[in-house]
Amino acid sequence: MKKKMLLLNTTVLLGLGGVLSTPAYASTIQEMESQKSQIQNQRQDVQSNIKAASDELTRLQAEQDQMKAQLERLTLAEAENNKKAQKTEADIKETSKQVAQLEKEIKLLQEKLEKRNDILKDRARSLQESGGNIEYLQVLLGSSSFSDFVDRALAVSTIVDADRDILKETKKMQDELKTKQADVKSKLASLEDMKAELDEMTVQLAAQKKQKDALAKELKDKEAKNEELKASLQAKDSSLANEQSTLEQNIKDQKAAEEAARKAAEQAAKEAAKKAAEQAQKAATAPAEKADSSSAKEEAPKARSNDVAPTSAPAPKASNVVTVGNRWIGNSAYVFGGGRSQSDINHGLFDCSSFIHWAYAQVGINLGPLGSVSTETLKHAGTQVSSSQMQPGDLVFFDTYKKDGHVGIYVGGGKFIGAQSSTGVAIANMSSGYWKAHFNGRVVRI
């Protein structure tokens, strides 16, 4: 009897275990959990890419802001240079008029002097005929030119007072006109040099602005593409989030269904156990042969129970002068005559000589009055040394629109830093190309 009860209880427990293990449910949940883990990993990758895109956008925005500032600086420099070019052109025209007027005055004066020359020669002949002073006659008649004639005549002490007054007045006018003519021509030559440099600089600045505009467009295009990428990644992340949410809900529903099935199985097992107990009670009072028959029948569930075995679920020094100007690289523009006021310096507007003055001032070396600094003053500011002995910090000179028209600070390695007309403050190579061809060998050590 006890054996029969044991077999019955074993059958009930095996049936209950088979229901509670629910291998199909466990496998489905595991698959969904695996999918959820994969989606989470994908979201992490997407969110990492979104952050990278955001960081790139921030970098591009900073670069674009810097570029905009440089473009504004170049626009200001171009406007200033155009003003200076226009003023220079006006000065050249005015000076040309002055030169032309002086040439007319000189021509008239020469005509007057020729007439006076004839008068004085006639007077000399008359003096000779009347037996006048031999020394005076030799001076007047032996002169090689009219100018020499005037100088010789004034040197003769025995000259008549009337002649002396005429000669003195003529000499004074002649010297004054020559001085004015020389000054005006010198000024005109200087203005022409300035105009040549301004023309060259305007062309270079226009080319630089074109390059900057192209770069700004490139940055803008990159920014647009990055925004598009970011939006795409965000859309993908949103889609993955919805997918993850759906899976989580499915997992929740599946677990709820499994719990309901488990409870139902428990209830069914209890009812089966109760029924089995009742049947066992009846079997205890039945004839032996029936008991044997029941025992035989009980063997079948046992055999069948072996087919449904539970399965487990799966589981500032002087030496600093070579680097002090680096702060202006990419943040400056070339303005002819610029850098001689605090406003220009604040805006990074220099020409080559004012930049040199500023750089040395930062390390405590005064190169003279800022308002009058030029390549001419700088080439006499220190000691001339051989180019073969060139050291970082030395001034190097180049023949551009004129001799010694450009100056920079040698930084070593065949390079120099200076305010270049095409780039503003920049480091340039003087070992090849344009600057090598224009380096004149002048090196000044401050």
Tab-separated table of C-alpha atoms in Angstrom:
chain	number	residue	atom	x	y	z
A	1	MET	CA	0.000	0.000	0.000
A	2	LYS	CA	2.754	2.394	0.875
A	3	LYS	CA	4.405	1.531	-2.413
A	4	LYS	CA	1.259	2.484	-4.289
A	5	MET	CA	1.008	5.830	-2.450
A	6	LEU	CA	4.683	6.590	-3.200
A	7	LEU	CA	4.178	5.917	-6.904
A	8	LEU	CA	1.097	8.131	-6.973
A	9	ASN	CA	2.836	11.047	-5.205
A	10	THR	CA	5.855	10.718	-7.485
A	11	THR	CA	3.612	10.908	-10.530
A	12	VAL	CA	1.903	14.060	-9.213
A	13	LEU	CA	5.212	15.757	-8.376
A	14	LEU	CA	6.741	14.959	-11.759
A	15	GLY	CA	3.674	16.348	-13.471
A	16	LEU	CA	3.834	19.503	-11.355
A	17	GLY	CA	7.587	19.907	-12.032
A	18	GLY	CA	7.024	19.606	-15.756
A	19	VAL	CA	4.397	22.358	-15.674
A	20	LEU	CA	6.441	24.728	-13.492
A	21	SER	CA	9.642	24.447	-15.573
A	22	THR	CA	7.848	25.963	-18.660
A	23	PRO	CA	10.859	25.661	-21.016
A	24	ALA	CA	9.044	27.468	-23.866
A	25	TYR	CA	8.426	30.569	-21.695
A	26	ALA	CA	11.976	30.621	-20.343
A	27	SER	CA	13.457	30.409	-23.839
A	28	THR	CA	11.235	33.269	-25.121
A	29	ILE	CA	12.129	35.559	-22.233
A	30	GLN	CA	15.811	34.800	-22.619
A	31	GLU	CA	15.651	35.670	-26.311
A	32	MET	CA	13.884	38.943	-25.552
A	33	GLU	CA	16.375	39.753	-22.794
A	34	SER	CA	19.191	39.059	-25.264
A	35	GLN	CA	17.548	41.321	-27.849
A	36	LYS	CA	17.099	43.995	-25.197
A	37	SER	CA	20.797	43.762	-24.293
A	38	GLN	CA	21.772	44.087	-27.957
A	39	ILE	CA	19.534	47.120	-28.397
A	40	GLN	CA	20.998	48.722	-25.283
A	41	ASN	CA	24.491	48.175	-26.677
A	42	GLN	CA	23.419	49.679	-29.995
A	43	ARG	CA	21.926	52.670	-28.179
A	44	GLN	CA	25.160	53.170	-26.283
A	45	ASP	CA	27.062	53.224	-29.577
A	46	VAL	CA	24.545	55.609	-31.141
A	47	GLN	CA	24.570	57.909	-28.114
A	48	SER	CA	28.372	57.867	-28.159
A	49	ASN	CA	28.247	58.908	-31.815
A	50	ILE	CA	25.701	61.608	-30.984
A	51	LYS	CA	28.045	62.982	-28.321
A	52	ALA	CA	30.952	62.885	-30.775
A	53	ALA	CA	28.821	64.743	-33.331
A	54	SER	CA	27.852	67.316	-30.687
A	55	ASP	CA	31.492	67.779	-29.686
A	56	GLU	CA	32.445	68.214	-33.341
A	57	LEU	CA	29.680	70.784	-33.765
A	58	THR	CA	31.000	72.680	-30.749
A	59	ARG	CA	34.530	72.577	-32.151
A	60	LEU	CA	33.364	73.680	-35.579
A	61	GLN	CA	31.340	76.509	-34.043
A	62	ALA	CA	34.385	77.755	-32.125
A	63	GLU	CA	36.495	77.495	-35.269
A	64	GLN	CA	33.812	79.274	-37.265
A	65	ASP	CA	33.559	82.040	-34.639
A	66	GLN	CA	37.312	82.512	-34.819
A	67	MET	CA	37.132	82.586	-38.602
A	68	LYS	CA	34.347	85.167	-38.518
A	69	ALA	CA	36.447	87.352	-36.219
A	70	GLN	CA	39.396	87.031	-38.604
A	71	LEU	CA	37.209	87.888	-41.582
A	72	GLU	CA	35.906	90.961	-39.774
A	73	ARG	CA	39.503	91.901	-38.961
A	74	LEU	CA	40.483	91.472	-42.604
A	75	THR	CA	37.525	93.541	-43.725
A	76	LEU	CA	38.586	96.311	-41.358
A	77	ALA	CA	42.192	96.053	-42.542
A	78	GLU	CA	41.108	96.134	-46.179
A	79	ALA	CA	39.012	99.247	-45.545
A	80	GLU	CA	41.926	100.955	-43.767
A	81	ASN	CA	44.321	100.002	-46.535
A	82	ASN	CA	41.927	101.255	-49.192
A	83	LYS	CA	41.671	104.574	-47.374
A	84	LYS	CA	45.444	104.823	-47.213
A	85	ALA	CA	45.691	103.859	-50.885
A	86	GLN	CA	43.192	106.558	-51.858
A	87	LYS	CA	44.981	109.143	-49.715
A	88	THR	CA	48.306	108.126	-51.208
A	89	GLU	CA	46.919	108.446	-54.718
A	90	ALA	CA	45.565	111.893	-53.880
A	91	ASP	CA	48.930	112.882	-52.376
A	92	ILE	CA	50.717	111.613	-55.466
A	93	LYS	CA	48.457	113.684	-57.723
A	94	GLU	CA	48.904	116.785	-55.563
A	95	THR	CA	52.662	116.307	-55.393
A	96	SER	CA	52.787	115.746	-59.135
A	97	LYS	CA	51.004	119.066	-59.618
A	98	GLN	CA	53.509	120.747	-57.317
A	99	VAL	CA	56.405	119.240	-59.261
A	100	ALA	CA	54.870	120.352	-62.554
A	101	GLN	CA	54.351	123.877	-61.218
A	102	LEU	CA	57.902	123.993	-59.927
A	103	GLU	CA	59.215	122.815	-63.278
A	104	LYS	CA	57.325	125.666	-64.960
A	105	GLU	CA	58.739	128.134	-62.452
A	106	ILE	CA	62.217	126.749	-62.968
A	107	LYS	CA	61.836	127.043	-66.717
A	108	LEU	CA	60.723	130.655	-66.411
A	109	LEU	CA	63.564	131.323	-64.014
A	110	GLN	CA	66.042	129.771	-66.397
A	111	GLU	CA	64.743	132.007	-69.168
A	112	LYS	CA	65.135	135.020	-66.899
A	113	LEU	CA	68.576	133.900	-65.877
A	114	GLU	CA	69.595	133.448	-69.486
A	115	LYS	CA	68.505	137.013	-70.191
A	116	ARG	CA	70.436	138.166	-67.155
A	117	ASN	CA	73.366	136.133	-68.355
A	118	ASP	CA	73.260	137.992	-71.646
A	119	ILE	CA	73.006	141.301	-69.813
A	120	LEU	CA	75.904	140.458	-67.532
A	121	LYS	CA	78.029	139.303	-70.445
A	122	ASP	CA	77.298	142.538	-72.270
A	123	ARG	CA	78.267	144.426	-69.151
A	124	ALA	CA	81.430	142.352	-68.935
A	125	ARG	CA	82.361	143.159	-72.514
A	126	SER	CA	81.698	146.819	-71.907
A	127	LEU	CA	83.860	146.621	-68.836
A	128	GLN	CA	86.588	144.927	-70.839
A	129	GLU	CA	86.464	147.578	-73.528
A	130	SER	CA	86.665	150.296	-70.932
A	131	GLY	CA	89.601	148.549	-69.228
A	132	GLY	CA	87.727	147.282	-66.193
A	133	ASN	CA	88.840	144.805	-63.546
A	134	ILE	CA	90.664	141.873	-65.196
A	135	GLU	CA	89.825	139.411	-62.356
A	136	TYR	CA	86.093	140.075	-62.706
A	137	LEU	CA	86.249	139.602	-66.484
A	138	GLN	CA	88.139	136.298	-66.205
A	139	VAL	CA	85.637	134.960	-63.671
A	140	LEU	CA	82.622	135.870	-65.761
A	141	LEU	CA	83.956	134.753	-69.132
A	142	GLY	CA	85.680	131.572	-67.806
A	143	SER	CA	82.603	129.985	-66.184
A	144	SER	CA	81.542	126.554	-67.471
A	145	SER	CA	77.800	126.978	-66.852
A	146	PHE	CA	75.346	129.610	-65.838
A	147	SER	CA	75.239	128.245	-62.311
A	148	ASP	CA	79.023	128.319	-62.206
A	149	PHE	CA	78.878	131.812	-63.623
A	150	VAL	CA	76.612	132.989	-60.776
A	151	ASP	CA	78.822	131.350	-58.129
A	152	ARG	CA	82.004	132.836	-59.631
A	153	ALA	CA	80.497	136.281	-60.020
A	154	LEU	CA	79.411	136.372	-56.366
A	155	ALA	CA	82.976	135.453	-55.332
A	156	VAL	CA	84.443	138.524	-56.990
A	157	SER	CA	84.739	141.337	-54.511
A	158	THR	CA	85.039	144.076	-57.106
A	159	ILE	CA	81.677	143.350	-58.722
A	160	VAL	CA	79.389	146.312	-59.105
A	161	ASP	CA	76.633	146.607	-56.510
A	162	ALA	CA	73.811	146.373	-59.064
A	163	ASP	CA	75.229	143.167	-60.482
A	164	ARG	CA	75.763	141.767	-57.031
A	165	ASP	CA	72.135	142.322	-56.005
A	166	ILE	CA	70.868	140.704	-59.185
A	167	LEU	CA	73.143	137.706	-58.715
A	168	LYS	CA	72.288	137.281	-55.046
A	169	GLU	CA	68.585	137.362	-55.755
A	170	THR	CA	69.004	134.933	-58.631
A	171	LYS	CA	71.134	132.578	-56.580
A	172	LYS	CA	68.634	132.602	-53.735
A	173	MET	CA	65.711	131.840	-56.013
A	174	GLN	CA	67.647	129.145	-57.808
A	175	ASP	CA	68.725	127.397	-54.598
A	176	GLU	CA	65.246	127.597	-53.135
A	177	LEU	CA	63.638	126.109	-56.205
A	178	LYS	CA	66.210	123.347	-56.427
A	179	THR	CA	65.644	122.486	-52.780
A	180	LYS	CA	61.857	122.437	-53.226
A	181	GLN	CA	62.140	120.373	-56.371
A	182	ALA	CA	64.422	117.853	-54.686
A	183	ASP	CA	62.102	117.616	-51.669
A	184	VAL	CA	58.991	117.181	-53.768
A	185	LYS	CA	60.597	114.584	-56.022
A	186	SER	CA	61.817	112.693	-52.964
A	187	LYS	CA	58.340	112.801	-51.479
A	188	LEU	CA	56.847	111.673	-54.776
A	189	ALA	CA	59.258	108.730	-54.945
A	190	SER	CA	58.336	107.764	-51.377
A	191	LEU	CA	54.634	107.980	-52.152
A	192	GLU	CA	55.118	105.877	-55.261
A	193	ASP	CA	56.828	103.233	-53.108
A	194	MET	CA	53.929	103.323	-50.687
A	195	LYS	CA	51.443	103.014	-53.505
A	196	ALA	CA	53.341	100.021	-54.933
A	197	GLU	CA	53.245	98.242	-51.575
A	198	LEU	CA	49.594	99.081	-51.032
A	199	ASP	CA	48.679	97.767	-54.473
A	200	GLU	CA	50.553	94.533	-53.801
A	201	MET	CA	49.042	94.231	-50.347
A	202	THR	CA	45.487	94.888	-51.587
A	203	VAL	CA	45.839	92.091	-54.130
A	204	GLN	CA	47.182	89.714	-51.495
A	205	LEU	CA	44.487	90.651	-48.984
A	206	ALA	CA	41.812	90.074	-51.613
A	207	ALA	CA	43.289	86.626	-52.263
A	208	GLN	CA	43.442	85.927	-48.527
A	209	LYS	CA	39.837	87.016	-48.034
A	210	LYS	CA	38.817	84.723	-50.881
A	211	GLN	CA	40.588	81.828	-49.174
A	212	LYS	CA	39.005	82.683	-45.830
A	213	ASP	CA	35.550	82.870	-47.440
A	214	ALA	CA	36.117	79.457	-49.011
A	215	LEU	CA	37.215	78.053	-45.659
A	216	ALA	CA	34.206	79.589	-43.931
A	217	LYS	CA	31.939	77.949	-46.518
A	218	GLU	CA	33.696	74.638	-45.969
A	219	LEU	CA	33.165	74.932	-42.226
A	220	LYS	CA	29.516	75.778	-42.774
A	221	ASP	CA	29.058	72.751	-45.039
A	222	LYS	CA	30.748	70.516	-42.456
A	223	GLU	CA	28.491	71.921	-39.766
A	224	ALA	CA	25.374	71.216	-41.887
A	225	LYS	CA	26.503	67.647	-42.577
A	226	ASN	CA	27.269	67.097	-38.903
A	227	GLU	CA	23.832	68.442	-37.940
A	228	GLU	CA	22.272	66.044	-40.444
A	229	LEU	CA	24.302	63.157	-39.004
A	230	LYS	CA	23.324	64.117	-35.476
A	231	ALA	CA	19.630	64.270	-36.423
A	232	SER	CA	19.901	60.857	-38.101
A	233	LEU	CA	21.573	59.365	-35.037
A	234	GLN	CA	18.953	60.876	-32.753
A	235	ALA	CA	16.195	59.380	-34.924
A	236	LYS	CA	17.894	55.993	-34.767
A	237	ASP	CA	18.278	56.276	-31.002
A	238	SER	CA	14.582	57.136	-30.697
A	239	SER	CA	13.688	54.115	-32.810
A	240	LEU	CA	15.894	51.867	-30.683
A	241	ALA	CA	14.350	53.334	-27.527
A	242	ASN	CA	10.868	52.459	-28.807
A	243	GLU	CA	12.069	48.992	-29.710
A	244	GLN	CA	13.584	48.575	-26.257
A	245	SER	CA	10.384	49.803	-24.619
A	246	THR	CA	8.326	47.325	-26.655
A	247	LEU	CA	10.634	44.470	-25.679
A	248	GLU	CA	10.488	45.450	-22.023
A	249	GLN	CA	6.672	45.434	-22.186
A	250	ASN	CA	6.706	42.072	-23.958
A	251	ILE	CA	9.028	40.674	-21.298
A	252	LYS	CA	6.746	42.024	-18.606
A	253	ASP	CA	3.686	40.495	-20.292
A	254	GLN	CA	5.493	37.195	-20.821
A	255	LYS	CA	6.531	37.033	-17.173
A	256	ALA	CA	2.960	37.795	-16.114
A	257	ALA	CA	1.697	35.001	-18.368
A	258	GLU	CA	4.289	32.652	-16.949
A	259	GLU	CA	3.277	33.535	-13.413
A	260	ALA	CA	-0.369	32.894	-14.257
A	261	ALA	CA	0.532	29.550	-15.818
A	262	ARG	CA	2.583	28.638	-12.772
A	263	LYS	CA	-0.305	29.385	-10.443
A	264	ALA	CA	-2.673	27.437	-12.668
A	265	ALA	CA	-0.266	24.516	-12.661
A	266	GLU	CA	-0.028	24.646	-8.885
A	267	GLN	CA	-3.792	24.616	-8.621
A	268	ALA	CA	-4.056	21.722	-11.080
A	269	ALA	CA	-1.377	19.813	-9.171
A	270	LYS	CA	-3.242	20.299	-5.901
A	271	GLU	CA	-6.446	19.055	-7.473
A	272	ALA	CA	-4.618	16.090	-9.029
A	273	ALA	CA	-3.044	15.244	-5.683
A	274	LYS	CA	-6.403	15.403	-3.980
A	275	LYS	CA	-7.968	13.197	-6.597
A	276	ALA	CA	-5.043	10.786	-6.420
A	277	ALA	CA	-5.448	10.564	-2.653
A	278	GLU	CA	-9.114	9.797	-3.002
A	279	GLN	CA	-8.328	7.129	-5.559
A	280	ALA	CA	-5.684	5.661	-3.271
A	281	GLN	CA	-8.191	5.519	-0.463
A	282	LYS	CA	-10.618	3.587	-2.645
A	283	ALA	CA	-7.878	1.291	-3.857
A	284	ALA	CA	-7.046	0.347	-0.297
A	285	THR	CA	-10.479	-1.218	0.178
A	286	ALA	CA	-10.708	-2.873	-3.278
A	287	PRO	CA	-9.946	-6.610	-3.944
A	288	ALA	CA	-6.314	-7.587	-4.316
A	289	GLU	CA	-6.600	-8.312	-8.006
A	290	LYS	CA	-7.982	-4.855	-8.567
A	291	ALA	CA	-5.176	-3.480	-6.542
A	292	ASP	CA	-2.766	-5.375	-8.721
A	293	SER	CA	-4.534	-4.023	-11.766
A	294	SER	CA	-4.332	-0.530	-10.341
A	295	SER	CA	-0.668	-1.136	-9.603
A	296	ALA	CA	-0.090	-2.169	-13.162
A	297	LYS	CA	-1.946	0.881	-14.366
A	298	GLU	CA	0.141	2.997	-12.054
A	299	GLU	CA	3.263	1.813	-13.821
A	300	ALA	CA	2.185	3.557	-17.024
A	301	PRO	CA	2.296	7.076	-15.617
A	302	LYS	CA	5.677	6.296	-14.184
A	303	ALA	CA	6.976	5.220	-17.560
A	304	ARG	CA	5.427	8.267	-19.192
A	305	SER	CA	6.890	10.499	-16.535
A	306	ASN	CA	10.357	9.600	-17.758
A	307	ASP	CA	9.552	11.230	-21.134
A	308	VAL	CA	8.854	14.649	-19.638
A	309	ALA	CA	11.906	15.147	-17.465
A	310	PRO	CA	12.390	18.875	-16.680
A	311	THR	CA	14.930	20.867	-18.748
A	312	SER	CA	16.921	23.791	-17.357
A	313	ALA	CA	16.767	27.251	-19.018
A	314	PRO	CA	19.993	28.801	-20.595
A	315	ALA	CA	21.978	31.546	-18.625
A	316	PRO	CA	59.193	87.926	-20.759
A	317	LYS	CA	62.837	87.233	-21.417
A	318	ALA	CA	64.656	88.575	-24.594
A	319	SER	CA	64.789	85.055	-25.919
A	320	ASN	CA	60.977	85.004	-25.795
A	321	VAL	CA	60.824	87.512	-28.639
A	322	VAL	CA	60.700	84.611	-31.112
A	323	THR	CA	57.472	83.251	-29.584
A	324	VAL	CA	55.791	86.265	-28.004
A	325	GLY	CA	54.052	87.083	-31.280
A	326	ASN	CA	52.477	83.627	-31.670
A	327	ARG	CA	49.316	84.932	-30.015
A	328	TRP	CA	48.614	86.992	-33.156
A	329	ILE	CA	48.910	84.093	-35.602
A	330	GLY	CA	45.481	83.722	-37.185
A	331	ASN	CA	44.242	86.718	-35.152
A	332	SER	CA	45.769	89.662	-37.003
A	333	ALA	CA	45.759	91.497	-40.304
A	334	TYR	CA	48.303	93.602	-42.179
A	335	VAL	CA	47.631	97.336	-42.396
A	336	PHE	CA	50.224	99.604	-43.971
A	337	GLY	CA	51.167	102.110	-41.284
A	338	GLY	CA	49.132	100.124	-38.730
A	339	GLY	CA	50.152	99.058	-35.231
A	340	ARG	CA	51.102	102.564	-34.140
A	341	SER	CA	48.129	103.115	-31.848
A	342	GLN	CA	46.726	101.085	-28.962
A	343	SER	CA	43.482	100.632	-30.883
A	344	ASP	CA	45.337	99.040	-33.811
A	345	ILE	CA	47.281	96.778	-31.454
A	346	ASN	CA	44.095	95.729	-29.644
A	347	HIS	CA	42.609	94.721	-32.991
A	348	GLY	CA	45.791	92.969	-34.172
A	349	LEU	CA	46.414	95.417	-37.026
A	350	PHE	CA	50.160	95.663	-37.744
A	351	ASP	CA	52.627	96.289	-40.507
A	352	CYS	CA	56.002	94.532	-40.464
A	353	SER	CA	57.979	97.181	-38.548
A	354	SER	CA	55.298	97.975	-35.941
A	355	PHE	CA	55.004	94.256	-35.165
A	356	ILE	CA	58.768	94.062	-34.562
A	357	HIS	CA	58.547	97.102	-32.262
A	358	TRP	CA	55.630	95.525	-30.348
A	359	ALA	CA	57.337	92.116	-30.020
A	360	TYR	CA	60.552	93.550	-28.581
A	361	ALA	CA	58.573	95.846	-26.284
A	362	GLN	CA	56.963	92.726	-24.771
A	363	VAL	CA	60.387	91.515	-23.628
A	364	GLY	CA	61.422	94.931	-22.302
A	365	ILE	CA	63.431	96.234	-25.283
A	366	ASN	CA	62.580	99.681	-26.659
A	367	LEU	CA	63.313	100.171	-30.354
A	368	GLY	CA	62.596	103.902	-30.375
A	369	PRO	CA	59.412	105.957	-30.855
A	370	LEU	CA	56.548	103.802	-32.099
A	371	GLY	CA	55.209	106.521	-34.373
A	372	SER	CA	58.380	106.700	-36.449
A	373	VAL	CA	59.492	103.055	-36.507
A	374	SER	CA	60.198	101.706	-40.006
A	375	THR	CA	62.411	99.200	-41.759
A	376	GLU	CA	64.940	102.022	-42.173
A	377	THR	CA	65.121	102.721	-38.431
A	378	LEU	CA	65.179	99.022	-37.556
A	379	LYS	CA	68.095	98.160	-39.814
A	380	HIS	CA	70.193	100.645	-37.825
A	381	ALA	CA	68.823	99.583	-34.415
A	382	GLY	CA	71.439	96.957	-33.628
A	383	THR	CA	74.594	95.276	-34.886
A	384	GLN	CA	74.928	93.968	-38.426
A	385	VAL	CA	75.950	90.286	-38.460
A	386	SER	CA	76.632	87.793	-41.223
A	387	SER	CA	73.698	85.685	-42.389
A	388	SER	CA	75.869	82.618	-41.701
A	389	GLN	CA	75.837	83.596	-37.999
A	390	MET	CA	72.087	84.179	-37.859
A	391	GLN	CA	70.449	83.275	-34.531
A	392	PRO	CA	66.846	83.187	-33.258
A	393	GLY	CA	65.792	86.712	-32.305
A	394	ASP	CA	67.818	88.428	-35.062
A	395	LEU	CA	66.054	90.748	-37.487
A	396	VAL	CA	66.054	89.601	-41.118
A	397	PHE	CA	65.374	91.924	-44.052
A	398	PHE	CA	63.883	91.359	-47.494
A	399	ASP	CA	63.794	93.367	-50.690
A	400	THR	CA	60.097	93.520	-51.638
A	401	TYR	CA	58.591	96.664	-53.139
A	402	LYS	CA	61.865	98.404	-52.266
A	403	LYS	CA	65.224	97.535	-50.734
A	404	ASP	CA	64.774	96.433	-47.117
A	405	GLY	CA	61.032	96.745	-47.674
A	406	HIS	CA	60.150	93.956	-45.238
A	407	VAL	CA	61.498	92.794	-41.863
A	408	GLY	CA	60.855	89.811	-39.591
A	409	ILE	CA	62.256	87.994	-36.553
A	410	TYR	CA	64.282	84.847	-37.226
A	411	VAL	CA	62.901	81.925	-35.182
A	412	GLY	CA	65.355	79.231	-36.308
A	413	GLY	CA	65.096	76.332	-38.722
A	414	GLY	CA	65.116	78.635	-41.733
A	415	LYS	CA	61.891	80.362	-40.653
A	416	PHE	CA	60.909	83.815	-39.406
A	417	ILE	CA	57.846	85.404	-37.823
A	418	GLY	CA	56.518	88.714	-39.030
A	419	ALA	CA	53.467	90.669	-40.122
A	420	GLN	CA	53.096	89.535	-43.732
A	421	SER	CA	50.852	91.468	-46.075
A	422	SER	CA	49.060	88.315	-47.234
A	423	THR	CA	48.486	86.615	-43.874
A	424	GLY	CA	48.932	89.063	-41.020
A	425	VAL	CA	51.282	87.802	-38.323
A	426	ALA	CA	52.554	84.391	-39.400
A	427	ILE	CA	55.624	82.176	-39.493
A	428	ALA	CA	57.102	81.936	-42.996
A	429	ASN	CA	59.821	79.847	-44.585
A	430	MET	CA	62.827	81.815	-45.812
A	431	SER	CA	64.699	78.720	-46.967
A	432	SER	CA	62.680	78.335	-50.154
A	433	GLY	CA	60.180	80.059	-52.379
A	434	TYR	CA	59.320	83.753	-52.309
A	435	TRP	CA	61.100	84.722	-49.107
A	436	LYS	CA	64.307	82.941	-50.028
A	437	ALA	CA	64.326	84.795	-53.344
A	438	HIS	CA	63.786	88.160	-51.607
A	439	PHE	CA	66.048	87.743	-48.558
A	440	ASN	CA	68.857	90.262	-49.096
A	441	GLY	CA	71.258	88.891	-46.490
A	442	ARG	CA	70.858	91.753	-44.045
A	443	VAL	CA	70.732	90.470	-40.451
A	444	VAL	CA	70.566	92.796	-37.435
A	445	ARG	CA	71.129	91.606	-33.883
A	446	ILE	CA	69.388	93.724	-31.251
